[in-house]
CSV table of C-alpha atoms and ligand atoms in Angstrom, one decimal:
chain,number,residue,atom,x,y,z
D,14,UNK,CA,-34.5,15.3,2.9
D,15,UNK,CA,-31.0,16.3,3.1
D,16,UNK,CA,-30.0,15.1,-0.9
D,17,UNK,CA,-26.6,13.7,0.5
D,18,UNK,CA,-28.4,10.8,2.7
D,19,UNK,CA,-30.2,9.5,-0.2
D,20,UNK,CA,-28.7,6.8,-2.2
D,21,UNK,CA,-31.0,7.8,-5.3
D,22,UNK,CA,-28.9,11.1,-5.7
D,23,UNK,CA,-25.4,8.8,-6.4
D,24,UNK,CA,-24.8,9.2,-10.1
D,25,UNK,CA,-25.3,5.7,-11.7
D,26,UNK,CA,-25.1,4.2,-15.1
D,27,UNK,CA,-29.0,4.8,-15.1
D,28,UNK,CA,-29.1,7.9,-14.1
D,29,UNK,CA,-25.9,10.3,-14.5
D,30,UNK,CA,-26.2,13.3,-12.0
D,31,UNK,CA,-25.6,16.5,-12.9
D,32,UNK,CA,-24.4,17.8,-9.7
D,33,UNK,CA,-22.8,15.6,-7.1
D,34,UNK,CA,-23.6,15.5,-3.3
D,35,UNK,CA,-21.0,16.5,-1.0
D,36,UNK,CA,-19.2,13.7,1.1
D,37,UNK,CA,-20.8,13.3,3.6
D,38,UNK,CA,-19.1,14.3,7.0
D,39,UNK,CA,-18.1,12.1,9.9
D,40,UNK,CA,-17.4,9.4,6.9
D,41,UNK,CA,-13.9,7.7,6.5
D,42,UNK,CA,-13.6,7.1,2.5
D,43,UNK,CA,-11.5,4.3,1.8
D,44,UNK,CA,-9.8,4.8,-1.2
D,45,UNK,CA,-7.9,2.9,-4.0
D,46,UNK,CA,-5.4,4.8,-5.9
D,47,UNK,CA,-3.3,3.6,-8.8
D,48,UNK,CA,-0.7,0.2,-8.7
D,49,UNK,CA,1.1,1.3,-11.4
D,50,UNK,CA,-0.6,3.1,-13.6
D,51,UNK,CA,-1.7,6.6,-12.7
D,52,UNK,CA,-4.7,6.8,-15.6
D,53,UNK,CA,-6.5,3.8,-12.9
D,54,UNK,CA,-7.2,6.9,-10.3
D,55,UNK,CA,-11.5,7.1,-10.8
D,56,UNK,CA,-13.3,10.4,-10.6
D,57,UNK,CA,-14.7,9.7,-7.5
D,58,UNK,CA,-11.4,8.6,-6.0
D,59,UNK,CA,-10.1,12.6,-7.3
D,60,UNK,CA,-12.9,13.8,-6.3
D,61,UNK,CA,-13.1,12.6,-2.6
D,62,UNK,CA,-9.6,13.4,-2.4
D,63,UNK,CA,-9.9,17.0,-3.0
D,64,UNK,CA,-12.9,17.1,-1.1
D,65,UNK,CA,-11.9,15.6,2.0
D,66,UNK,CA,-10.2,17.4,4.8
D,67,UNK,CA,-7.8,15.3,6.0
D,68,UNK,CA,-6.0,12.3,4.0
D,69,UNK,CA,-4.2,9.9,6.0
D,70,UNK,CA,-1.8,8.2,3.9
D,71,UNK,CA,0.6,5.2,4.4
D,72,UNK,CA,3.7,7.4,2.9
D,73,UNK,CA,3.2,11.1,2.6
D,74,UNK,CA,5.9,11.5,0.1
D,75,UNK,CA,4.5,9.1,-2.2
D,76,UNK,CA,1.0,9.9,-1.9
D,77,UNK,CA,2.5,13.9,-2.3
D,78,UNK,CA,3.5,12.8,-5.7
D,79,UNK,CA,0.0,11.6,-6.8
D,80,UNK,CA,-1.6,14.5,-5.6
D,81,UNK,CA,0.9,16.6,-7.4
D,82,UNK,CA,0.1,14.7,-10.4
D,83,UNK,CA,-3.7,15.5,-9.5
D,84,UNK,CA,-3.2,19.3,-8.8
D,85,UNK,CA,-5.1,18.3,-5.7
D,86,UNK,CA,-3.7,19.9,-2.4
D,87,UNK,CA,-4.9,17.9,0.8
D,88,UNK,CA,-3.3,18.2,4.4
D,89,UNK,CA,-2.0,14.9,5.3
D,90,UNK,CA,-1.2,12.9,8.2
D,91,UNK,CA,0.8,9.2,8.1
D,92,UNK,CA,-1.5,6.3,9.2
D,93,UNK,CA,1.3,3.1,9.0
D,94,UNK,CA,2.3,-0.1,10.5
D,95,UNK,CA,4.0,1.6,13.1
D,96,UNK,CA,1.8,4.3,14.2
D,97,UNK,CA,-1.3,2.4,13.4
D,98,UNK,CA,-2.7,2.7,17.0
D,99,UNK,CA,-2.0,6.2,17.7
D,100,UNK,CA,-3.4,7.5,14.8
D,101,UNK,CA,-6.0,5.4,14.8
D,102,UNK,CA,-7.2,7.2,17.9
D,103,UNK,CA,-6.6,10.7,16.0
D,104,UNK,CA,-8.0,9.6,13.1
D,105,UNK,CA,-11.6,8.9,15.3
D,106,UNK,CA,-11.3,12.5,17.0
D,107,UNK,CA,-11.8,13.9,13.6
D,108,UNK,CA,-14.5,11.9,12.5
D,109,UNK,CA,-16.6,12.0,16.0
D,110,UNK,CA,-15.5,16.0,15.3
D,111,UNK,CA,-17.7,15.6,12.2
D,112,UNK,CA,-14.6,15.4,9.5
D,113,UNK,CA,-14.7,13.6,6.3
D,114,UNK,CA,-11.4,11.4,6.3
D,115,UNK,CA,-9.6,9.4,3.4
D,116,UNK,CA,-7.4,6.7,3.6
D,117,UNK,CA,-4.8,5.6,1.5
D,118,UNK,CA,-2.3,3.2,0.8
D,119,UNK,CA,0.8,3.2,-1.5
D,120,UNK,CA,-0.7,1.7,-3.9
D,121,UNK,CA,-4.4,-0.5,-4.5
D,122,UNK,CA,-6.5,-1.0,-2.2
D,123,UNK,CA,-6.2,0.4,1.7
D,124,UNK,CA,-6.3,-2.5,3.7
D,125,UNK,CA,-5.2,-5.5,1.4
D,126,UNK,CA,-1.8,-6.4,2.6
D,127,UNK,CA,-2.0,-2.6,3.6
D,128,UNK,CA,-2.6,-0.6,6.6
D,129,UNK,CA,-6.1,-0.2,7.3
D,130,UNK,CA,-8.0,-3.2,9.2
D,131,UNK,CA,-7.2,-1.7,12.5
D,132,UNK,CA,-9.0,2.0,12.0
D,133,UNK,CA,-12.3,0.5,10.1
D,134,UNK,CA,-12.6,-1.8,13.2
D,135,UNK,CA,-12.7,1.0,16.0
D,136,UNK,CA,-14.2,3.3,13.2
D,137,UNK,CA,-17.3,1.0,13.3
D,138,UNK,CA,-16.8,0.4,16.9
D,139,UNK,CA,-17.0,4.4,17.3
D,140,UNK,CA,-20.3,4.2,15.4
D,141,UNK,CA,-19.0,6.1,12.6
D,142,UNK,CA,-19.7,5.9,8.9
D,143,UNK,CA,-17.0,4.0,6.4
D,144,UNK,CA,-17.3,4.5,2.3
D,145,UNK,CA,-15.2,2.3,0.4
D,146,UNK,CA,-14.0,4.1,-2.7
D,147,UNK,CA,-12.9,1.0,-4.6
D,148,UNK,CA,-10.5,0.8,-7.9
D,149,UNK,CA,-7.3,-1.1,-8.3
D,150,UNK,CA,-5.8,-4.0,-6.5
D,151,UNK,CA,-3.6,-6.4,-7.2
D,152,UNK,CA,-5.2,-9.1,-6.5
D,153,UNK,CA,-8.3,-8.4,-8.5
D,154,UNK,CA,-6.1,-7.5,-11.7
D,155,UNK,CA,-4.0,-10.4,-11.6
D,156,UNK,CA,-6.6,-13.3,-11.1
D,157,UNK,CA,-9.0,-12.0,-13.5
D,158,UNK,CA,-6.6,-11.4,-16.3
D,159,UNK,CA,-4.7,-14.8,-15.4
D,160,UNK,CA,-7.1,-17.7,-16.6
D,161,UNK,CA,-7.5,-19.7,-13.4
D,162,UNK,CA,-10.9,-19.9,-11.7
D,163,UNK,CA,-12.5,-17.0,-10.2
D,164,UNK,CA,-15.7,-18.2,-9.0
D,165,UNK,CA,-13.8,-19.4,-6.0
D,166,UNK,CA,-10.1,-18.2,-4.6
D,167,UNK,CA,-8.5,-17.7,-1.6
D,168,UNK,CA,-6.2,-14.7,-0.8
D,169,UNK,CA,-3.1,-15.6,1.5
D,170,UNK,CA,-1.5,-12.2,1.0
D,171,UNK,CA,2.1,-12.4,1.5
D,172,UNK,CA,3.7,-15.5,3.3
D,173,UNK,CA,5.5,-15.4,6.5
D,174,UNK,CA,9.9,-15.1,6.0
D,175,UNK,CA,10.8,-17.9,8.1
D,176,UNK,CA,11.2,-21.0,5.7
D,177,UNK,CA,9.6,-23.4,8.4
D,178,UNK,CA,6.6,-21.3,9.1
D,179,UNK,CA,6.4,-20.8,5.0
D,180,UNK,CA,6.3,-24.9,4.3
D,181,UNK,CA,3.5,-25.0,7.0
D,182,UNK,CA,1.4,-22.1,5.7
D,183,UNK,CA,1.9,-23.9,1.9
D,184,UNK,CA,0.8,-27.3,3.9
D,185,UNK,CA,-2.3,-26.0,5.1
D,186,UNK,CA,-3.2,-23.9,1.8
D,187,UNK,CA,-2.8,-27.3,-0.2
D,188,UNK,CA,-6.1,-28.6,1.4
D,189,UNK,CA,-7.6,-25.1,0.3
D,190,UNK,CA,-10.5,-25.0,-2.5
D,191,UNK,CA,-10.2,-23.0,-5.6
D,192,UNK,CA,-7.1,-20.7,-6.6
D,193,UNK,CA,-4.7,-19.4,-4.8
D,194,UNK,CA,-3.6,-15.5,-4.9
D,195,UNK,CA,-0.4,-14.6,-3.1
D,196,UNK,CA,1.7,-11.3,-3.0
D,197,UNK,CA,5.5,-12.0,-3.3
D,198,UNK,CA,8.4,-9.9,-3.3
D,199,UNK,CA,10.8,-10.3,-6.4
D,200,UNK,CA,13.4,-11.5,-3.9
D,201,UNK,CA,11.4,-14.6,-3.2
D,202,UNK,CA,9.4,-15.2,-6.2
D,203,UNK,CA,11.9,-18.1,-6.9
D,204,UNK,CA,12.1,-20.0,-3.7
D,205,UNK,CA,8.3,-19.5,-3.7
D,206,UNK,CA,8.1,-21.4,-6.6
D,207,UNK,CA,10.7,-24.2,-5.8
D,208,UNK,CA,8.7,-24.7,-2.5
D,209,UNK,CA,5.6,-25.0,-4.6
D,210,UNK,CA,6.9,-27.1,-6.8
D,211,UNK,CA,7.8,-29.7,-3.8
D,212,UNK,CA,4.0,-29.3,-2.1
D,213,UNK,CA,1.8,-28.5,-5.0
D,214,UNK,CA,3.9,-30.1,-7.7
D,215,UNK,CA,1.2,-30.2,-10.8
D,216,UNK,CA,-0.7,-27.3,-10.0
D,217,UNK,CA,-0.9,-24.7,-12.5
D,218,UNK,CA,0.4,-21.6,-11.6
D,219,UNK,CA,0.5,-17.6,-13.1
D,220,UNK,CA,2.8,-15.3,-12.4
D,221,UNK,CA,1.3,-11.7,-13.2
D,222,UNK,CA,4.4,-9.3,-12.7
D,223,UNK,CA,4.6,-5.6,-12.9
D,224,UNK,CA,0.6,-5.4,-13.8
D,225,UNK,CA,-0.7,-2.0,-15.4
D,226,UNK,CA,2.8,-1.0,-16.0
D,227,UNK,CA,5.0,-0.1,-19.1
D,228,UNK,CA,7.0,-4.2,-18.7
D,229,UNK,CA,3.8,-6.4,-17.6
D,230,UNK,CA,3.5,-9.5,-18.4
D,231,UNK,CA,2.5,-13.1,-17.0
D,232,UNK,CA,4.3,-16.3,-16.8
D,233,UNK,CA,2.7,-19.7,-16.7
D,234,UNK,CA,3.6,-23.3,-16.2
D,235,UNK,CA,3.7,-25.3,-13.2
D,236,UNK,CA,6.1,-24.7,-10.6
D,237,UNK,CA,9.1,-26.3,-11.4
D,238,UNK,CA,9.0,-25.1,-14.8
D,239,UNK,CA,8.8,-21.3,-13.5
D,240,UNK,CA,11.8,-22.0,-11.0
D,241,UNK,CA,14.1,-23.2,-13.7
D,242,UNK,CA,13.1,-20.1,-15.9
D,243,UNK,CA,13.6,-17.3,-12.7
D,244,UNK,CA,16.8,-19.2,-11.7
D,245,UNK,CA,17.6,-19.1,-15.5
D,246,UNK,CA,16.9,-15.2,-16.1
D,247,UNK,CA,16.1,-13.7,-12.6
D,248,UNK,CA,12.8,-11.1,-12.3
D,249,UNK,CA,12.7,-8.0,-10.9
D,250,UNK,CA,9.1,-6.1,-10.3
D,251,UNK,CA,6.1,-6.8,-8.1
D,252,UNK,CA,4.3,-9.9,-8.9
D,253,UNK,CA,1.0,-11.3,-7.6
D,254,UNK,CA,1.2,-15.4,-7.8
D,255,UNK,CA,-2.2,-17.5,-8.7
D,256,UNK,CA,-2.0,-21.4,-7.7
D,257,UNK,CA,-5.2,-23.1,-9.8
D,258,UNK,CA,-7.2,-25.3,-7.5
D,259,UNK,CA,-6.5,-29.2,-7.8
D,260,UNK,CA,-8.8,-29.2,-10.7
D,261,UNK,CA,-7.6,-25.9,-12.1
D,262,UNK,CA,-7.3,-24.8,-15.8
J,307,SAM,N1,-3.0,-2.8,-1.3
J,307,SAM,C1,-2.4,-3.3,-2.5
J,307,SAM,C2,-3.5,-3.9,-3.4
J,307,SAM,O1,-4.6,-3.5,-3.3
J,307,SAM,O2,-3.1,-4.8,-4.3
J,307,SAM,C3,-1.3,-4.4,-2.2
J,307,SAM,C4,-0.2,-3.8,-1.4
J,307,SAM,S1,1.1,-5.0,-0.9
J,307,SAM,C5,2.0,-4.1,0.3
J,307,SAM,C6,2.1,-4.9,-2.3
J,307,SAM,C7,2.2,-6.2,-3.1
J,307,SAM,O3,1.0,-6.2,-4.0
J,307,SAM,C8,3.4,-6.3,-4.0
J,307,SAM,O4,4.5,-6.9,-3.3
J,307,SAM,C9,2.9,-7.3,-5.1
J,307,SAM,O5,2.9,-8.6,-4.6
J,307,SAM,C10,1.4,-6.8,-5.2
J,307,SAM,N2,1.4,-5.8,-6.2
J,307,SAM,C11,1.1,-4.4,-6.1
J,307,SAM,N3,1.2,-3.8,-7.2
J,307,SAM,C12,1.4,-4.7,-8.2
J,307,SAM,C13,1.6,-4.7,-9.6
J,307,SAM,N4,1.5,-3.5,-10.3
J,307,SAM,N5,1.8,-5.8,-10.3
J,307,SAM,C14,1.9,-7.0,-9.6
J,307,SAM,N6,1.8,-7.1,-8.3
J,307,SAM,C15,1.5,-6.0,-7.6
């Protein structure tokens, strides 16, 4: 039996291999690199990227930088909101052609709040093989480190722009079970949390900001609270936004 089409021969906790199986071709790896912190890239994730033959990435450049820092050199092509449908239909020529393909974002996870949904569905469509190669993401950082309820949570991602269609969306999630996760840009983080504070007023909510970097930290209270301290000292950095559940911690 070809060793790379049996699960036993995966190095586990159990049983460490000594030599690795190839990827296996026709495959599209999906694969998390850093969101902040470059020491969060996994073995596997180096290892399929310098083993692949093609890595479509959401930004070359940036993804050029974290192969630099890898010593790994890969030929790239971009795979992004705008091209998405194009290159999806490349991308699938070199897997029927029998290439092993990953995908990356510009940072976590491909395909959470990231390009990705659209070539997984016609990959699968197209009968070929998907690997996830999983390691950091946002989400999963921030609600496990933030105190609020895991066992059941909701990810919104990020809110529409449009204030109107925001209120609506915050309507709608206020009948939602368990906590909340949202992404939010630091140029909204406050009106996010003056809106919450006038449809969720007593939830309890975490800010994690700038997660596995040098300034990380979290903020809780409940909304209002959090909107007089960002109007008070202003927050720049990425933030993910938990919103405990109406029985939250
Ligand atoms: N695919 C990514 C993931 O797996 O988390 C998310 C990509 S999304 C375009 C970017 C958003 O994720 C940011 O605006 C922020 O809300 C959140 N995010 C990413 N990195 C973060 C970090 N280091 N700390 C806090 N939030 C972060």
């Amino acid at each position: 039996m070809d060793q790379s089409m049996n699960p036993r021969s995966q190095p586990s906790v159990d049983s460490p291999a000594r030599t690795l199986p190839p990827l296996t071709p026709a495959t599209l790896y999906l694969v998390a690199t850093p969101i902040g912190n470059l020491e969060d890239i996994t073995l596997r994730a180096m290892r399929v990227l310098r083993e692949c033959d093609v890595i479509a990435a959401e930004d070359t450049r940036r993804t050029g930088l974290l192969l630099k820092h890898l010593e790994i050199q890969k030929p790239m092509v971009s795979y992004h909101a705008h091209n998405e449908a194009r290159r999806t239909e490349e991308i699938l020529e070199r897997l029927r052609g029998g290439e092993k393909v990953a995908l990356v974002s510009d940072a976590g996870s491909p395909g959470i709040s990231d390009p990705g949904e659209r070539v997984v569905r016609s990959a699968l469509a197209a009968g070929c093989r998907i690997e996830a190669v999983p390691g950091p993401c946002a989400l999963v950082a921030g609600l496990t480190a933030s105190g609020l309820p895991a066992d059941e949570f909701h990810f919104v991602g990020f809110l529409p722009h449009k204030s109107g269609q925001r209120r609506n969306r915050l309507e709608r999630l206020k009948e939602v079970p368990g906590t909340l996760v949202l992404y939010e840009s630091p140029f909204r983080i406050g009106k996010l949390m003056g809106e919450l504070a006038a449809i969720m007023p007593d939830r309890p909510v975490v800010l994690a900001r700038e997660l596995t970097k040098k300034f990380e930290d979290f903020l809780r209270g409940k909304p209002a609270e959090l909107a007089a301290r960002l109007q008070e000292r202003p927050l720049k950095g990425e933030f993910v936004v938990m919103v405990g559940g109406q029985t939250g911690v």
